[in-house]
JSON list of C-alpha atoms in Angstrom, two decimals:
[
{"chain": "P", "resi": 62, "resn": "GLN", "atom": "CA", "xyz": [-0.34, 0.12, 0.28]},
{"chain": "P", "resi": 63, "resn": "VAL", "atom": "CA", "xyz": [1.32, 3.55, -0.48]},
{"chain": "P", "resi": 64, "resn": "GLN", "atom": "CA", "xyz": [0.11, 7.01, 0.97]},
{"chain": "P", "resi": 65, "resn": "LEU", "atom": "CA", "xyz": [0.23, 10.02, -1.02]},
{"chain": "P", "resi": 66, "resn": "VAL", "atom": "CA", "xyz": [0.81, 13.67, 0.59]},
{"chain": "P", "resi": 67, "resn": "GLU", "atom": "CA", "xyz": [0.89, 16.59, -2.27]},
{"chain": "P", "resi": 68, "resn": "SER", "atom": "CA", "xyz": [2.22, 19.97, -1.32]},
{"chain": "P", "resi": 69, "resn": "GLY", "atom": "CA", "xyz": [2.93, 23.14, -3.18]},
{"chain": "P", "resi": 70, "resn": "GLY", "atom": "CA", "xyz": [-0.69, 24.35, -3.86]},
{"chain": "P", "resi": 71, "resn": "GLY", "atom": "CA", "xyz": [-1.63, 28.22, -4.06]},
{"chain": "P", "resi": 72, "resn": "LEU", "atom": "CA", "xyz": [-2.76, 31.48, -5.14]},
{"chain": "P", "resi": 73, "resn": "VAL", "atom": "CA", "xyz": [-0.49, 32.85, -8.32]},
{"chain": "P", "resi": 74, "resn": "GLN", "atom": "CA", "xyz": [-1.27, 35.24, -11.41]},
{"chain": "P", "resi": 75, "resn": "ALA", "atom": "CA", "xyz": [-1.82, 33.87, -14.50]},
{"chain": "P", "resi": 76, "resn": "GLY", "atom": "CA", "xyz": [1.78, 33.29, -16.18]},
{"chain": "P", "resi": 77, "resn": "GLY", "atom": "CA", "xyz": [3.71, 32.38, -12.99]},
{"chain": "P", "resi": 78, "resn": "SER", "atom": "CA", "xyz": [5.19, 29.35, -11.61]},
{"chain": "P", "resi": 79, "resn": "LEU", "atom": "CA", "xyz": [4.45, 26.35, -9.16]},
{"chain": "P", "resi": 80, "resn": "ARG", "atom": "CA", "xyz": [5.79, 23.43, -8.54]},
{"chain": "P", "resi": 81, "resn": "LEU", "atom": "CA", "xyz": [3.37, 20.69, -6.71]},
{"chain": "P", "resi": 82, "resn": "SER", "atom": "CA", "xyz": [5.48, 17.62, -5.07]},
{"chain": "P", "resi": 83, "resn": "CYS", "atom": "CA", "xyz": [3.86, 14.48, -4.14]},
{"chain": "P", "resi": 84, "resn": "VAL", "atom": "CA", "xyz": [5.55, 12.51, -0.99]},
{"chain": "P", "resi": 85, "resn": "ALA", "atom": "CA", "xyz": [4.97, 8.85, -0.99]},
{"chain": "P", "resi": 86, "resn": "SER", "atom": "CA", "xyz": [5.62, 6.25, 1.77]},
{"chain": "P", "resi": 87, "resn": "GLY", "atom": "CA", "xyz": [6.93, 3.00, 1.87]},
{"chain": "P", "resi": 88, "resn": "ARG", "atom": "CA", "xyz": [9.44, 1.02, -0.30]},
{"chain": "P", "resi": 89, "resn": "THR", "atom": "CA", "xyz": [7.63, 0.37, -3.51]},
{"chain": "P", "resi": 90, "resn": "PHE", "atom": "CA", "xyz": [7.56, 3.99, -4.82]},
{"chain": "P", "resi": 91, "resn": "SER", "atom": "CA", "xyz": [9.59, 2.91, -7.92]},
{"chain": "P", "resi": 92, "resn": "ARG", "atom": "CA", "xyz": [7.16, 0.25, -8.32]},
{"chain": "P", "resi": 93, "resn": "TYR", "atom": "CA", "xyz": [4.38, 2.33, -9.23]},
{"chain": "P", "resi": 94, "resn": "VAL", "atom": "CA", "xyz": [3.80, 4.92, -12.53]},
{"chain": "P", "resi": 95, "resn": "MET", "atom": "CA", "xyz": [2.52, 7.97, -10.80]},
{"chain": "P", "resi": 96, "resn": "GLY", "atom": "CA", "xyz": [0.19, 10.30, -12.28]},
{"chain": "P", "resi": 97, "resn": "TRP", "atom": "CA", "xyz": [-1.01, 14.05, -11.38]},
{"chain": "P", "resi": 98, "resn": "PHE", "atom": "CA", "xyz": [-4.64, 14.33, -12.01]},
{"chain": "P", "resi": 99, "resn": "ARG", "atom": "CA", "xyz": [-6.88, 17.64, -11.55]},
{"chain": "P", "resi": 100, "resn": "GLN", "atom": "CA", "xyz": [-10.50, 18.40, -11.04]},
{"chain": "P", "resi": 101, "resn": "ALA", "atom": "CA", "xyz": [-12.12, 21.75, -11.34]},
{"chain": "P", "resi": 102, "resn": "PRO", "atom": "CA", "xyz": [-15.58, 22.84, -9.49]},
{"chain": "P", "resi": 103, "resn": "GLY", "atom": "CA", "xyz": [-18.49, 20.91, -11.17]},
{"chain": "P", "resi": 104, "resn": "LYS", "atom": "CA", "xyz": [-16.18, 19.13, -13.78]},
{"chain": "P", "resi": 105, "resn": "GLU", "atom": "CA", "xyz": [-14.72, 15.59, -13.96]},
{"chain": "P", "resi": 106, "resn": "ARG", "atom": "CA", "xyz": [-11.50, 14.24, -12.76]},
{"chain": "P", "resi": 107, "resn": "GLU", "atom": "CA", "xyz": [-8.96, 14.83, -15.85]},
{"chain": "P", "resi": 108, "resn": "PHE", "atom": "CA", "xyz": [-5.39, 13.67, -16.69]},
{"chain": "P", "resi": 109, "resn": "VAL", "atom": "CA", "xyz": [-2.63, 16.09, -16.44]},
{"chain": "P", "resi": 110, "resn": "ALA", "atom": "CA", "xyz": [0.42, 14.53, -16.41]},
{"chain": "P", "resi": 111, "resn": "ALA", "atom": "CA", "xyz": [2.32, 10.38, -15.86]},
{"chain": "P", "resi": 112, "resn": "VAL", "atom": "CA", "xyz": [6.18, 9.53, -15.20]},
{"chain": "P", "resi": 113, "resn": "TRP", "atom": "CA", "xyz": [7.16, 6.06, -15.72]},
{"chain": "P", "resi": 114, "resn": "TRP", "atom": "CA", "xyz": [8.65, 4.18, -13.01]},
{"chain": "P", "resi": 115, "resn": "SER", "atom": "CA", "xyz": [12.09, 4.90, -14.20]},
{"chain": "P", "resi": 116, "resn": "GLY", "atom": "CA", "xyz": [11.58, 8.65, -14.75]},
{"chain": "P", "resi": 117, "resn": "THR", "atom": "CA", "xyz": [12.67, 8.45, -18.31]},
{"chain": "P", "resi": 118, "resn": "ARG", "atom": "CA", "xyz": [8.98, 8.75, -20.05]},
{"chain": "P", "resi": 119, "resn": "THR", "atom": "CA", "xyz": [6.53, 10.88, -19.52]},
{"chain": "P", "resi": 120, "resn": "SER", "atom": "CA", "xyz": [2.99, 11.50, -21.04]},
{"chain": "P", "resi": 121, "resn": "TYR", "atom": "CA", "xyz": [1.10, 15.01, -20.70]},
{"chain": "P", "resi": 122, "resn": "ALA", "atom": "CA", "xyz": [-2.49, 16.60, -21.45]},
{"chain": "P", "resi": 123, "resn": "ASP", "atom": "CA", "xyz": [-2.09, 18.11, -24.76]},
{"chain": "P", "resi": 124, "resn": "SER", "atom": "CA", "xyz": [-3.85, 21.03, -22.40]},
{"chain": "P", "resi": 125, "resn": "VAL", "atom": "CA", "xyz": [-0.48, 21.02, -20.49]},
{"chain": "P", "resi": 126, "resn": "ALA", "atom": "CA", "xyz": [2.28, 20.08, -22.60]},
{"chain": "P", "resi": 127, "resn": "GLY", "atom": "CA", "xyz": [4.99, 22.24, -22.94]},
{"chain": "P", "resi": 128, "resn": "ARG", "atom": "CA", "xyz": [4.57, 24.46, -20.24]},
{"chain": "P", "resi": 129, "resn": "PHE", "atom": "CA", "xyz": [3.87, 21.55, -17.26]},
{"chain": "P", "resi": 130, "resn": "THR", "atom": "CA", "xyz": [7.12, 18.73, -16.61]},
{"chain": "P", "resi": 131, "resn": "ILE", "atom": "CA", "xyz": [6.34, 15.79, -14.49]},
{"chain": "P", "resi": 132, "resn": "SER", "atom": "CA", "xyz": [9.35, 14.36, -12.83]},
{"chain": "P", "resi": 133, "resn": "ARG", "atom": "CA", "xyz": [10.23, 11.93, -9.93]},
{"chain": "P", "resi": 134, "resn": "ASP", "atom": "CA", "xyz": [13.40, 11.51, -7.67]},
{"chain": "P", "resi": 135, "resn": "ASN", "atom": "CA", "xyz": [12.88, 7.76, -6.46]},
{"chain": "P", "resi": 136, "resn": "PRO", "atom": "CA", "xyz": [15.30, 7.82, -4.02]},
{"chain": "P", "resi": 137, "resn": "LYS", "atom": "CA", "xyz": [13.05, 10.59, -2.08]},
{"chain": "P", "resi": 138, "resn": "ASN", "atom": "CA", "xyz": [10.41, 8.71, -2.76]},
{"chain": "P", "resi": 139, "resn": "THR", "atom": "CA", "xyz": [8.86, 11.90, -4.66]},
{"chain": "P", "resi": 140, "resn": "MET", "atom": "CA", "xyz": [7.24, 13.06, -7.57]},
{"chain": "P", "resi": 141, "resn": "TYR", "atom": "CA", "xyz": [7.34, 16.90, -8.72]},
{"chain": "P", "resi": 142, "resn": "LEU", "atom": "CA", "xyz": [4.56, 18.98, -11.57]},
{"chain": "P", "resi": 143, "resn": "GLN", "atom": "CA", "xyz": [6.48, 22.11, -12.42]},
{"chain": "P", "resi": 144, "resn": "MET", "atom": "CA", "xyz": [4.07, 24.26, -13.67]},
{"chain": "P", "resi": 145, "resn": "ASN", "atom": "CA", "xyz": [5.23, 27.47, -15.88]},
{"chain": "P", "resi": 146, "resn": "SER", "atom": "CA", "xyz": [3.06, 29.86, -17.48]},
{"chain": "P", "resi": 147, "resn": "LEU", "atom": "CA", "xyz": [-0.20, 29.51, -15.74]},
{"chain": "P", "resi": 148, "resn": "LYS", "atom": "CA", "xyz": [-3.50, 29.98, -16.87]},
{"chain": "P", "resi": 149, "resn": "PRO", "atom": "CA", "xyz": [-6.65, 30.76, -15.34]},
{"chain": "P", "resi": 150, "resn": "GLU", "atom": "CA", "xyz": [-7.93, 27.39, -16.61]},
{"chain": "P", "resi": 151, "resn": "ASP", "atom": "CA", "xyz": [-5.45, 25.44, -14.80]},
{"chain": "P", "resi": 152, "resn": "THR", "atom": "CA", "xyz": [-7.52, 26.15, -11.59]},
{"chain": "P", "resi": 153, "resn": "ALA", "atom": "CA", "xyz": [-8.51, 23.09, -9.89]},
{"chain": "P", "resi": 154, "resn": "VAL", "atom": "CA", "xyz": [-7.63, 20.98, -6.72]},
{"chain": "P", "resi": 155, "resn": "TYR", "atom": "CA", "xyz": [-4.47, 18.99, -8.04]},
{"chain": "P", "resi": 156, "resn": "TYR", "atom": "CA", "xyz": [-3.91, 15.15, -6.66]},
{"chain": "P", "resi": 157, "resn": "CYS", "atom": "CA", "xyz": [-1.39, 13.00, -7.13]},
{"chain": "P", "resi": 158, "resn": "ALA", "atom": "CA", "xyz": [-1.73, 9.00, -7.93]},
{"chain": "P", "resi": 159, "resn": "ALA", "atom": "CA", "xyz": [-0.06, 5.70, -8.36]},
{"chain": "P", "resi": 160, "resn": "SER", "atom": "CA", "xyz": [-0.93, 2.66, -10.60]},
{"chain": "P", "resi": 161, "resn": "SER", "atom": "CA", "xyz": [0.90, -0.59, -11.15]},
{"chain": "P", "resi": 162, "resn": "SER", "atom": "CA", "xyz": [0.37, 0.35, -14.94]},
{"chain": "P", "resi": 163, "resn": "TYR", "atom": "CA", "xyz": [0.56, 3.50, -17.04]},
{"chain": "P", "resi": 164, "resn": "SER", "atom": "CA", "xyz": [-3.37, 4.88, -17.68]},
{"chain": "P", "resi": 165, "resn": "PRO", "atom": "CA", "xyz": [-4.57, 8.74, -18.81]},
{"chain": "P", "resi": 166, "resn": "GLN", "atom": "CA", "xyz": [-7.88, 7.54, -16.58]},
{"chain": "P", "resi": 167, "resn": "HIS", "atom": "CA", "xyz": [-8.03, 7.97, -13.28]},
{"chain": "P", "resi": 168, "resn": "TYR", "atom": "CA", "xyz": [-10.29, 5.16, -12.08]},
{"chain": "P", "resi": 169, "resn": "ASP", "atom": "CA", "xyz": [-6.88, 2.56, -13.23]},
{"chain": "P", "resi": 170, "resn": "TYR", "atom": "CA", "xyz": [-5.13, 4.55, -10.31]},
{"chain": "P", "resi": 171, "resn": "ALA", "atom": "CA", "xyz": [-5.03, 2.46, -6.84]},
{"chain": "P", "resi": 172, "resn": "TYR", "atom": "CA", "xyz": [-4.04, 5.39, -4.52]},
{"chain": "P", "resi": 173, "resn": "TRP", "atom": "CA", "xyz": [-4.76, 8.90, -4.40]},
{"chain": "P", "resi": 174, "resn": "GLY", "atom": "CA", "xyz": [-3.50, 11.49, -2.31]},
{"chain": "P", "resi": 175, "resn": "GLN", "atom": "CA", "xyz": [-5.84, 14.20, -0.43]},
{"chain": "P", "resi": 176, "resn": "GLY", "atom": "CA", "xyz": [-5.39, 16.70, -3.33]},
{"chain": "P", "resi": 177, "resn": "THR", "atom": "CA", "xyz": [-3.78, 20.45, -3.30]},
{"chain": "P", "resi": 178, "resn": "GLN", "atom": "CA", "xyz": [-5.92, 23.63, -4.15]},
{"chain": "P", "resi": 179, "resn": "VAL", "atom": "CA", "xyz": [-4.19, 25.92, -7.19]},
{"chain": "P", "resi": 180, "resn": "THR", "atom": "CA", "xyz": [-5.86, 28.90, -7.91]},
{"chain": "P", "resi": 181, "resn": "VAL", "atom": "CA", "xyz": [-4.69, 31.04, -11.16]},
{"chain": "P", "resi": 182, "resn": "SER", "atom": "CA", "xyz": [-6.01, 34.99, -11.17]},
{"chain": "P", "resi": 183, "resn": "SER", "atom": "CA", "xyz": [-6.30, 36.48, -14.25]}
]
């Protein structure tokens, strides 16, 4: 079992940057594909990005490609999401999640953090 804790959210102006972190408990972090999802009020949870076990392969939603960068540090049991050129439409609660294999579907991820709020003002 994996427990996940996100941090790094906050309020930022459009065009600004934030870096989210997700710290995992346990010794099996490197066995999981890690993903970031987000959910805005009244909307479904959507895929943002994922990083494979070793960190050498990544996947992004079209809406964030070129602006966001996902990465992981396995010895530190930590995953990151660097968010640049933020837009008001990026406003959402951001969740980190763990899965045994890659998927852009939230229902394929077994473990979830509690979420961290990101608000981008115009």
